[in-house]
Tab-separated table of C-alpha atoms in Angstrom:
chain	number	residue	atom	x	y	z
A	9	UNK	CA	0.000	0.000	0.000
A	10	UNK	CA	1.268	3.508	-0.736
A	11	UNK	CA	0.851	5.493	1.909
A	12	UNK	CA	0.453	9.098	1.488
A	13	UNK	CA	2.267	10.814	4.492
A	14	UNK	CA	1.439	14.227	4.677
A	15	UNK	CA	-2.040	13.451	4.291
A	16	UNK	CA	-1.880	10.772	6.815
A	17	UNK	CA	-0.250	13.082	8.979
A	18	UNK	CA	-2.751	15.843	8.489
A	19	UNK	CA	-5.587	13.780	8.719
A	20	UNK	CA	-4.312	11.578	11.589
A	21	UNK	CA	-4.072	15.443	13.848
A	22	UNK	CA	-7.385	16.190	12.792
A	23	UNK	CA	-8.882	12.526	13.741
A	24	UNK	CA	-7.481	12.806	17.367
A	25	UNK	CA	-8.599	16.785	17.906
A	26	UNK	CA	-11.978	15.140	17.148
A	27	UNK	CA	-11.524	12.165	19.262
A	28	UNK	CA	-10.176	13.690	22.074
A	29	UNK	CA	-12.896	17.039	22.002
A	30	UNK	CA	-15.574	17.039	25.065
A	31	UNK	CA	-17.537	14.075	23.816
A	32	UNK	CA	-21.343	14.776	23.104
A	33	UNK	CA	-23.725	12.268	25.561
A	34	UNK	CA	-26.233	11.420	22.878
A	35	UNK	CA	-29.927	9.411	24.337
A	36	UNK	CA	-29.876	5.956	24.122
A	37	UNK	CA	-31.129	5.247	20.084
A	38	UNK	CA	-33.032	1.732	19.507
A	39	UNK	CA	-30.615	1.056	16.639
A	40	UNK	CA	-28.405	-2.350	16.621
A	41	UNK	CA	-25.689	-3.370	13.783
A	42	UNK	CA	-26.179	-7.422	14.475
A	43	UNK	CA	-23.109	-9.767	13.539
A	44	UNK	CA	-22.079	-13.153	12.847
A	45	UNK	CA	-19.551	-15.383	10.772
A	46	UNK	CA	-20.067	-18.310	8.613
A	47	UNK	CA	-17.788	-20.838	6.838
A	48	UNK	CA	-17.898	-20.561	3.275
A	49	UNK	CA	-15.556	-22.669	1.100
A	50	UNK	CA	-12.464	-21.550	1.544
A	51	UNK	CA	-13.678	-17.858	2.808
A	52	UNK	CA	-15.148	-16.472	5.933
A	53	UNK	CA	-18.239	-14.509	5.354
A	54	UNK	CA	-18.869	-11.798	7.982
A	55	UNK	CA	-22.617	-10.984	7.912
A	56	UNK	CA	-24.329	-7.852	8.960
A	57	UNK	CA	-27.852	-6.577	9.506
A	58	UNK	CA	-29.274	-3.366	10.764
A	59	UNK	CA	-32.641	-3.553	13.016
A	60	UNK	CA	-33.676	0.224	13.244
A	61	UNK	CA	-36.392	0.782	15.714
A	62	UNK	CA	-36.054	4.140	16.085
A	63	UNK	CA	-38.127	6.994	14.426
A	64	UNK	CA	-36.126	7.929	11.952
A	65	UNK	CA	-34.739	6.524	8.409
A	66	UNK	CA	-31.316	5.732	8.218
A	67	UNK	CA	-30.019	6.039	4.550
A	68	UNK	CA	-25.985	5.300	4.749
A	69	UNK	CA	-23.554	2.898	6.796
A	70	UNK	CA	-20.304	2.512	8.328
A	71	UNK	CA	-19.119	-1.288	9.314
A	72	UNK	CA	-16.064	-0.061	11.610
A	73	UNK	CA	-14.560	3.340	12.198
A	74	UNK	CA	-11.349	5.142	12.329
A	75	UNK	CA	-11.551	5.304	15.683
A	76	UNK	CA	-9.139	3.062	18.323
A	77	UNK	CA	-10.660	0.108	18.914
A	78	UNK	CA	-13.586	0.655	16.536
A	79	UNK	CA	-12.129	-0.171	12.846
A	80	UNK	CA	-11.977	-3.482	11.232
A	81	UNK	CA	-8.843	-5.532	10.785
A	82	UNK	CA	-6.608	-4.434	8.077
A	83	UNK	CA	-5.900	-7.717	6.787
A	84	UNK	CA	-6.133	-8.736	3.894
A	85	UNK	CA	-7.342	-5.501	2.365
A	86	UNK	CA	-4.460	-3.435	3.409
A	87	UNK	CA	-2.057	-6.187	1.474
A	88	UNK	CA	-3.274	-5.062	-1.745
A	89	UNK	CA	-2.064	-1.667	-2.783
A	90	UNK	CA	-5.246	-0.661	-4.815
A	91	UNK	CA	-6.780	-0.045	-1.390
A	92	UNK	CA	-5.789	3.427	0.771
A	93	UNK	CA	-7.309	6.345	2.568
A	94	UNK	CA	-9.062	7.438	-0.260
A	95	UNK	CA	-12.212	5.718	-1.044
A	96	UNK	CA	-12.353	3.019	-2.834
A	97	UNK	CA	-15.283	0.639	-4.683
A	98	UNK	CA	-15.261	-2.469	-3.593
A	99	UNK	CA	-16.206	-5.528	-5.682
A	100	UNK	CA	-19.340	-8.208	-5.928
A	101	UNK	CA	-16.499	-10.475	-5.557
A	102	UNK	CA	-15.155	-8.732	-1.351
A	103	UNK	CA	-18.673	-6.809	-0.395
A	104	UNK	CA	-22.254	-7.595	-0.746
A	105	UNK	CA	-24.029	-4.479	0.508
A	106	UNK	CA	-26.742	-3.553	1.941
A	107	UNK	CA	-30.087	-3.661	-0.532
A	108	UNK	CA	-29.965	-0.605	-3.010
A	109	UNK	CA	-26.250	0.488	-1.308
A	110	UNK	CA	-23.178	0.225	-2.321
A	111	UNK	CA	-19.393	-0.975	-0.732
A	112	UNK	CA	-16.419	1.596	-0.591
A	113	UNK	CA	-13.633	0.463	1.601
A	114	UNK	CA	-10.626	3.053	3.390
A	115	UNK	CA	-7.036	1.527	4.133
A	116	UNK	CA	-5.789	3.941	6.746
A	117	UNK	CA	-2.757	3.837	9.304
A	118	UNK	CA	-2.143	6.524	12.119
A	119	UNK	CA	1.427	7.059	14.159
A	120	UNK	CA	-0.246	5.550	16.886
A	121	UNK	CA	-1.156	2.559	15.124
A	122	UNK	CA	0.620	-0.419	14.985
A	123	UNK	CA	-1.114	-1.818	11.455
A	124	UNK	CA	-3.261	-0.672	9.002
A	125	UNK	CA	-6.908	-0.641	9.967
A	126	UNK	CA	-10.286	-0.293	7.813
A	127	UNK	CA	-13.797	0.902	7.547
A	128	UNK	CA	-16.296	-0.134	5.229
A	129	UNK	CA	-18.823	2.269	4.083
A	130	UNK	CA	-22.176	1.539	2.385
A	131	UNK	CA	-24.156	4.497	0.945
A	132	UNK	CA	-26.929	4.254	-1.765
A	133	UNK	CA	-25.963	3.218	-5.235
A	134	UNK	CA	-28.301	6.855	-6.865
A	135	UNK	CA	-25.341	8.464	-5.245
A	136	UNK	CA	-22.783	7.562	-7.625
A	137	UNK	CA	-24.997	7.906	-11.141
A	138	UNK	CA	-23.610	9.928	-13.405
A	139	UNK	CA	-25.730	12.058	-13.969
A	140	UNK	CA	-27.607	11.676	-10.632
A	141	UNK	CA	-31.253	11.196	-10.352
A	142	UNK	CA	-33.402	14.395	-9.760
A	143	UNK	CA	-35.153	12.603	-6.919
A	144	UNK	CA	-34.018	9.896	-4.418
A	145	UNK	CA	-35.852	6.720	-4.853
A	146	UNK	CA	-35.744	5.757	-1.221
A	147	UNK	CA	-34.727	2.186	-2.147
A	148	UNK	CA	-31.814	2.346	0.477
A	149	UNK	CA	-33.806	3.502	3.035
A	150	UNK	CA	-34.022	1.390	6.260
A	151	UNK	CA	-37.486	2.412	7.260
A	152	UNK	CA	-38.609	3.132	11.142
A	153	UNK	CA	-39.317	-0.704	13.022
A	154	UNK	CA	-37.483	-2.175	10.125
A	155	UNK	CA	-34.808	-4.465	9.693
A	156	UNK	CA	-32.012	-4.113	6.889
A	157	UNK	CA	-31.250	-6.548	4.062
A	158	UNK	CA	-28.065	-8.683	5.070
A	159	UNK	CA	-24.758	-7.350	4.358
A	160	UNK	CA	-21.821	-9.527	3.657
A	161	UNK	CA	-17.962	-9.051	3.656
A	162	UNK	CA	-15.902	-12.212	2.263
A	163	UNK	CA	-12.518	-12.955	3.426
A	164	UNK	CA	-10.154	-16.014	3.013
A	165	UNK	CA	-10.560	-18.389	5.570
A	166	UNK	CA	-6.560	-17.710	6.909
A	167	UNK	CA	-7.319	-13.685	7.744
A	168	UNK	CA	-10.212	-14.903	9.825
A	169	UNK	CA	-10.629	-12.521	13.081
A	170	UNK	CA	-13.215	-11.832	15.895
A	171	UNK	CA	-12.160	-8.041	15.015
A	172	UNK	CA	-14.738	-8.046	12.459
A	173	UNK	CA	-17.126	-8.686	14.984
A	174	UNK	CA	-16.282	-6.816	17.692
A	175	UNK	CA	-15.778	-3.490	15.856
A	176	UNK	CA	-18.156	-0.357	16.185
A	177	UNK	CA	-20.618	1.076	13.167
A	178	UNK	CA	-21.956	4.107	12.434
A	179	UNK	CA	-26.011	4.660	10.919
A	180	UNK	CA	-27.020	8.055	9.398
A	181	UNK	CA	-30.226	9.490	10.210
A	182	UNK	CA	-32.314	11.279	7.317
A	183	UNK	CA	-34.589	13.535	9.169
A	184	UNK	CA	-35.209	15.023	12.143
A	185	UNK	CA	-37.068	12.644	14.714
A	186	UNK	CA	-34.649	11.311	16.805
A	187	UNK	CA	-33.160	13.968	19.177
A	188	UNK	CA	-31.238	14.126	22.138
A	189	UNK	CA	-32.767	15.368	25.953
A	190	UNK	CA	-32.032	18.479	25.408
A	191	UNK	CA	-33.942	18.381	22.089
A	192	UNK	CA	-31.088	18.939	19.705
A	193	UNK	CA	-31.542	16.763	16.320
A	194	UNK	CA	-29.512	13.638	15.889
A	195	UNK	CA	-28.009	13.413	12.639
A	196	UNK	CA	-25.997	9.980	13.011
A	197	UNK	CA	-25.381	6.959	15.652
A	198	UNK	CA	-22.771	5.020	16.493
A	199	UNK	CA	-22.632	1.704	18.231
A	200	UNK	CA	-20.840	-1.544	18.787
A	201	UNK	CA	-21.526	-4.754	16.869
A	202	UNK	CA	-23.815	-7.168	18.740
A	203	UNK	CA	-21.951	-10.424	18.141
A	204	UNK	CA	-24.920	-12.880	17.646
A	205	UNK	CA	-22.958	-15.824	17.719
A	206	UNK	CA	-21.635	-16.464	21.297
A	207	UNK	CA	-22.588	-20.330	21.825
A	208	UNK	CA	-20.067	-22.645	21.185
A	209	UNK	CA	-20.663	-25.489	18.357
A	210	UNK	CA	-21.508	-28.922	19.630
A	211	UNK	CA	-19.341	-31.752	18.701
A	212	UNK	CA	-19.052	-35.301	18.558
A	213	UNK	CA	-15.886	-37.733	17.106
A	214	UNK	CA	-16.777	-41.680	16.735
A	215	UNK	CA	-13.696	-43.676	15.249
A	216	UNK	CA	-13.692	-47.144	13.544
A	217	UNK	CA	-12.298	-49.787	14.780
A	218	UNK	CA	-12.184	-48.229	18.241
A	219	UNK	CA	-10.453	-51.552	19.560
A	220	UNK	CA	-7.200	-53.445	17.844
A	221	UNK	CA	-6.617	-57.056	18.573
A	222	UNK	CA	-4.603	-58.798	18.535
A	223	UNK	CA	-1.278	-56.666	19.385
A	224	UNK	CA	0.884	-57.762	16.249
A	225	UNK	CA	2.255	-54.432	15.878
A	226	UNK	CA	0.600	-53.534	12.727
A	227	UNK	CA	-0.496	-50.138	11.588
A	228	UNK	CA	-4.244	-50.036	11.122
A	229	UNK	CA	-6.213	-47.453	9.033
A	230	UNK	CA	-8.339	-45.202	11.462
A	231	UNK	CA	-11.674	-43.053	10.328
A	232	UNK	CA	-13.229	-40.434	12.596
A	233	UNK	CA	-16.865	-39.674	12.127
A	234	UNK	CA	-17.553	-35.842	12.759
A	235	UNK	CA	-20.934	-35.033	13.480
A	236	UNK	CA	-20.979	-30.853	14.547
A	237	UNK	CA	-23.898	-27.920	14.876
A	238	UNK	CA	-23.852	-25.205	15.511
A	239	UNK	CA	-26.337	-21.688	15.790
A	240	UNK	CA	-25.411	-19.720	12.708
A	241	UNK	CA	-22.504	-21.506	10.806
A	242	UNK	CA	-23.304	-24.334	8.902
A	243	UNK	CA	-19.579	-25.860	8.385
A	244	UNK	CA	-17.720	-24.953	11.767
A	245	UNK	CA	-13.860	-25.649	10.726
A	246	UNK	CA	-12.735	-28.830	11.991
A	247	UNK	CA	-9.098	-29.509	12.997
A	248	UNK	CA	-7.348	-32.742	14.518
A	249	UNK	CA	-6.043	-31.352	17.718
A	250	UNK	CA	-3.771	-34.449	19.168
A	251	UNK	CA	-3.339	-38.006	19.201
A	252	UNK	CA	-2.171	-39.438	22.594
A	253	UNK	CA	-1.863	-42.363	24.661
A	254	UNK	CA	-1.670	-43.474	28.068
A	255	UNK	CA	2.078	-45.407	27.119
A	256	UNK	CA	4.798	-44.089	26.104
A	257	UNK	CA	4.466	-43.909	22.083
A	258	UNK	CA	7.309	-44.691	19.482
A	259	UNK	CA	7.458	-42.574	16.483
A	260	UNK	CA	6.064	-45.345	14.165
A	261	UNK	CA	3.095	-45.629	16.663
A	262	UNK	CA	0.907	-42.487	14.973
A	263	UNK	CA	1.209	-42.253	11.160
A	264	UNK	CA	-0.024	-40.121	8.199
A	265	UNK	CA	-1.855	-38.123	10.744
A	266	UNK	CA	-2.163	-34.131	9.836
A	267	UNK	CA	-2.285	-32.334	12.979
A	268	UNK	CA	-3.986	-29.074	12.473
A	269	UNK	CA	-6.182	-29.954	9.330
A	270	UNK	CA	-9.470	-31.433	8.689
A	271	UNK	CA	-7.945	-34.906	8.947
A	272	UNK	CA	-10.199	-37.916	9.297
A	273	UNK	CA	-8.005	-40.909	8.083
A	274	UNK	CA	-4.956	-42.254	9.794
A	275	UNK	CA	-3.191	-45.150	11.401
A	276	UNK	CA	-2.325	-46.233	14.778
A	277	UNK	CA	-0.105	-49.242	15.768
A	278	UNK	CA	-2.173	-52.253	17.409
A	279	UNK	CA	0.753	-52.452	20.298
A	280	UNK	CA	0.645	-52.294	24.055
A	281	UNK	CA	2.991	-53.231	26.874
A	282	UNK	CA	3.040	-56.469	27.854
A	283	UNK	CA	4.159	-57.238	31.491
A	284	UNK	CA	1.832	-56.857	34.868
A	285	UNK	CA	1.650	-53.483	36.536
A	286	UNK	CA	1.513	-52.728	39.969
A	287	UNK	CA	-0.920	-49.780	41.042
A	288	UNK	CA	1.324	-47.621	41.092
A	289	UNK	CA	2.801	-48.380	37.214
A	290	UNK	CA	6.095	-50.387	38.528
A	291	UNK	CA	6.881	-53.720	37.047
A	292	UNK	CA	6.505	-56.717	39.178
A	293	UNK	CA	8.911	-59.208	38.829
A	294	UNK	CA	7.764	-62.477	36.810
A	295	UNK	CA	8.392	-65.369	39.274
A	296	UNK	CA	6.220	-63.647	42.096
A	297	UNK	CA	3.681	-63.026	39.357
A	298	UNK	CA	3.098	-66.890	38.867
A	299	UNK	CA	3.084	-67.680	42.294
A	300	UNK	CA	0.260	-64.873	43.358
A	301	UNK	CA	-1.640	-64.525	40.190
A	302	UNK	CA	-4.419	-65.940	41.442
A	303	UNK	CA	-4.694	-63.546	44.090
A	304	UNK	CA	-4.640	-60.387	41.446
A	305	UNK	CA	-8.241	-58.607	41.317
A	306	UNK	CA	-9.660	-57.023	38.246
A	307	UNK	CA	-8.494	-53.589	39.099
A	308	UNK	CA	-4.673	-54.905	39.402
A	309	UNK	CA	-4.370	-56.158	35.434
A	310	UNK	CA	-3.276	-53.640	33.125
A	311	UNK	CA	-5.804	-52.187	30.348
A	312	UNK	CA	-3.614	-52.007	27.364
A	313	UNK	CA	-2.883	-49.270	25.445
A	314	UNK	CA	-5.646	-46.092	25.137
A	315	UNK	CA	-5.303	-44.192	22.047
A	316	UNK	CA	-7.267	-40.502	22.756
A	317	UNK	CA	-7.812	-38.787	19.681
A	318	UNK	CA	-9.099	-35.016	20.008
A	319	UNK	CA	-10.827	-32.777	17.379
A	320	UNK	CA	-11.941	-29.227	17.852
A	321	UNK	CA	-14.261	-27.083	16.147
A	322	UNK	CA	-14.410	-23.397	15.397
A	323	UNK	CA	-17.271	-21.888	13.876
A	324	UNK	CA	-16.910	-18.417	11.558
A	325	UNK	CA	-17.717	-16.328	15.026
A	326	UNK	CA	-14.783	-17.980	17.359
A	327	UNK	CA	-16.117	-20.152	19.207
A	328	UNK	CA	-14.263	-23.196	19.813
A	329	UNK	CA	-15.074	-27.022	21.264
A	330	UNK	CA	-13.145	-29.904	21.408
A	331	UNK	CA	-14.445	-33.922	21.640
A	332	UNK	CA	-12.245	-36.909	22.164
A	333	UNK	CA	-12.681	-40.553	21.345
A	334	UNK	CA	-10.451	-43.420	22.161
A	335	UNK	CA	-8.893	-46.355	20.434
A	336	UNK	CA	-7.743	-49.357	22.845
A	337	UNK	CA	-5.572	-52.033	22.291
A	338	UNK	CA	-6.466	-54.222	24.914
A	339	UNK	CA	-4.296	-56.333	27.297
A	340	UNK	CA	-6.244	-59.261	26.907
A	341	UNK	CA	-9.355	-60.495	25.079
A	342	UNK	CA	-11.349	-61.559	28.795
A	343	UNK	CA	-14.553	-59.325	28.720
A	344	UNK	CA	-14.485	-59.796	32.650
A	345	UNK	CA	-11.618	-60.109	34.563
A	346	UNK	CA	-13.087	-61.519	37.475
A	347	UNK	CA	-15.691	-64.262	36.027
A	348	UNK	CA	-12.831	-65.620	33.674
A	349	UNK	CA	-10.435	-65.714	36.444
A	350	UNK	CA	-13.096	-68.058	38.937
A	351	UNK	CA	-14.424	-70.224	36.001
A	352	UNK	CA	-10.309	-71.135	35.741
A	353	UNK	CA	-9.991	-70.026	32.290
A	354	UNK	CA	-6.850	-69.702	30.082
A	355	UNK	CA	-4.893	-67.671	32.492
A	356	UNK	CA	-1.496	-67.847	30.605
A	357	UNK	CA	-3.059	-65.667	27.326
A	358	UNK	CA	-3.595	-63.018	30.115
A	359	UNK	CA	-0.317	-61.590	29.598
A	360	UNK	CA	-0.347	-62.470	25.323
């Protein structure tokens, strides 16, 4: 981006006379700038809708401000160099306004800012005829009790950012019925976002086979099932968080398993140790086993190996879940420990 630094400079004083002047206590307007995120593809689409219950028509829109705290994230407009602090139109392919508006976009960076931040402004499209109509159609016009068409901003999926949620926008009123207390006409409101979106997805992870027998030391395909919901995005991102175990694992245990990514398919060794455990996780020592096996209760012979596999997932708006399921190679094939072991069964495959 070429940045223009006189004007910056210039405007940048101006912008912080204004936003440190005695601040003007306007009456509580009935005006809210609702927003959520959804998955899209590759690209996160930020929506936006105005609900106007106040008196008055609002004809024009900011989505963030150049204010601290109240733009939108730079990224990625600010990466392309088409975009600055002068207005600029923005696309079918970035901006779907709201109904009968159009999308302009500002790049701008302060001294007192660490990156470059944005605005979006939406204004109607009879603005920008050439030449312009003798009379305003209205079509733009968010009408008293009213709630706006949906307006969309689409960004790839790697710039995603709760910023364009959390921002502040500004409404502009078109006549005179919404004043303050002391009766003096409001002529524009601002406000922060109302993030809709607040509940986190639900999640659930079944895998196939969950068990591995016998322990040969083979590496066995593995498929997760993902079922997820959630409020307002249909396709929360899903991510394999971490395969673990309750033994120490070898590096040939886990394979072809992309940590990070959407990945549903891997393998995991059918291994576990072998030898008795005490309680407490120390080996016992073989000859004593033999003699005192018979005393050993349920609780005393070791489970095998437990795989835990965890998945999260984030919808568009930030929230985040995780779910785990679990893949066992078990220590022995008895389905009860203590039935097999009074019935005298086969008490040598115990430690197989």
């Amino acid at each position: 981006m070429k940045i223009q630094l006189n004007r910056q400079a210039i405007i940048g004083a101006i912008f912080l006379i204004a936003n440190f002047a005695p601040l003007v206590v306007y009456a509580d307007v009935p005006i809210k700038i609702n927003a959520w995120g959804i998955h899209q593809g590759e690209k996160i689409v930020y929506r936006y809708q105005i609900v106007n219950n106040s008196y008055s028509i609002i004809y024009q829109a900011s989505i963030g401000l150049n204010a601290p705290g109240k733009e939108l994230p730079g990224k990625p407009w600010s990466l392309n160099p088409a975009y600055s602090d002068i207005p600029v139109q923005l696309s079918t392919e970035h901006c779907k306004p709201f109904y009968y508006m159009d999308c302009s976009i500002v790049v701008f960076q302060f001294d007192y800012m660490p990156e470059p931040k944005t605005k979006i402004m939406m204004r109607g499209v009879e603005n920008s005829m050439t030449p312009p109509p003798k009379k305003s159609s209205g079509a733009n016009f968010i009408w008293p009790g009213t709630q706006s068409s949906i307006a969309e901003l689409y960004v790839p999926k790697e710039y995603q950012s709760t910023g364009y949620l959390t921002a502040y926008g500004q409404v502009y009123l078109l006549d005179n019925n919404t004043r303050n207390p002391d009766g003096t006409v409001i002529t524009s409101v601002e406000m922060p976002f109302t993030k809709l979106d607040n509940a986190l997805p639900t999640l659930s992870v079944k895998l196939t086979p969950d068990t591995l027998w016998s322990p040969n030391e083979k590496s066995v395909p593995i498929t997760a099932a993902i079922t997820t919901q959630d409020d307002y995005d249909p396709e929360p991102e899903i991510k394999l968080e971490s395969i673990t175990a309750n033994e120490k694992l070898e590096a040939e245990d886990i394979r072809d398993a992309a940590l990070g990514t959407d990945d549903r398919q891997f393998r995991l060794r059918a291994e576990r140790r072998g030898e008795w455990d005490n309680r407490d996780g120390r080996e016992r020592d073989d000859r004593r086993e033999k003699d005192h096996r018979s005393d050993i209760d349920a609780a005393t012979v070791p489970t095998g190996r437990i795989y835990t596999v965890t998945y999260s997932a984030t919808d568009a708006s930030g929230n985040k879940t995780t779910a785990s399921a679990t893949v066992t190679v078990p220590h022995d094939q008895r389905k009860n420990d203590r039935d097999e072991k009074d019935k005298g069964g086969d008490k040598d495959k115990w430690n197989r």
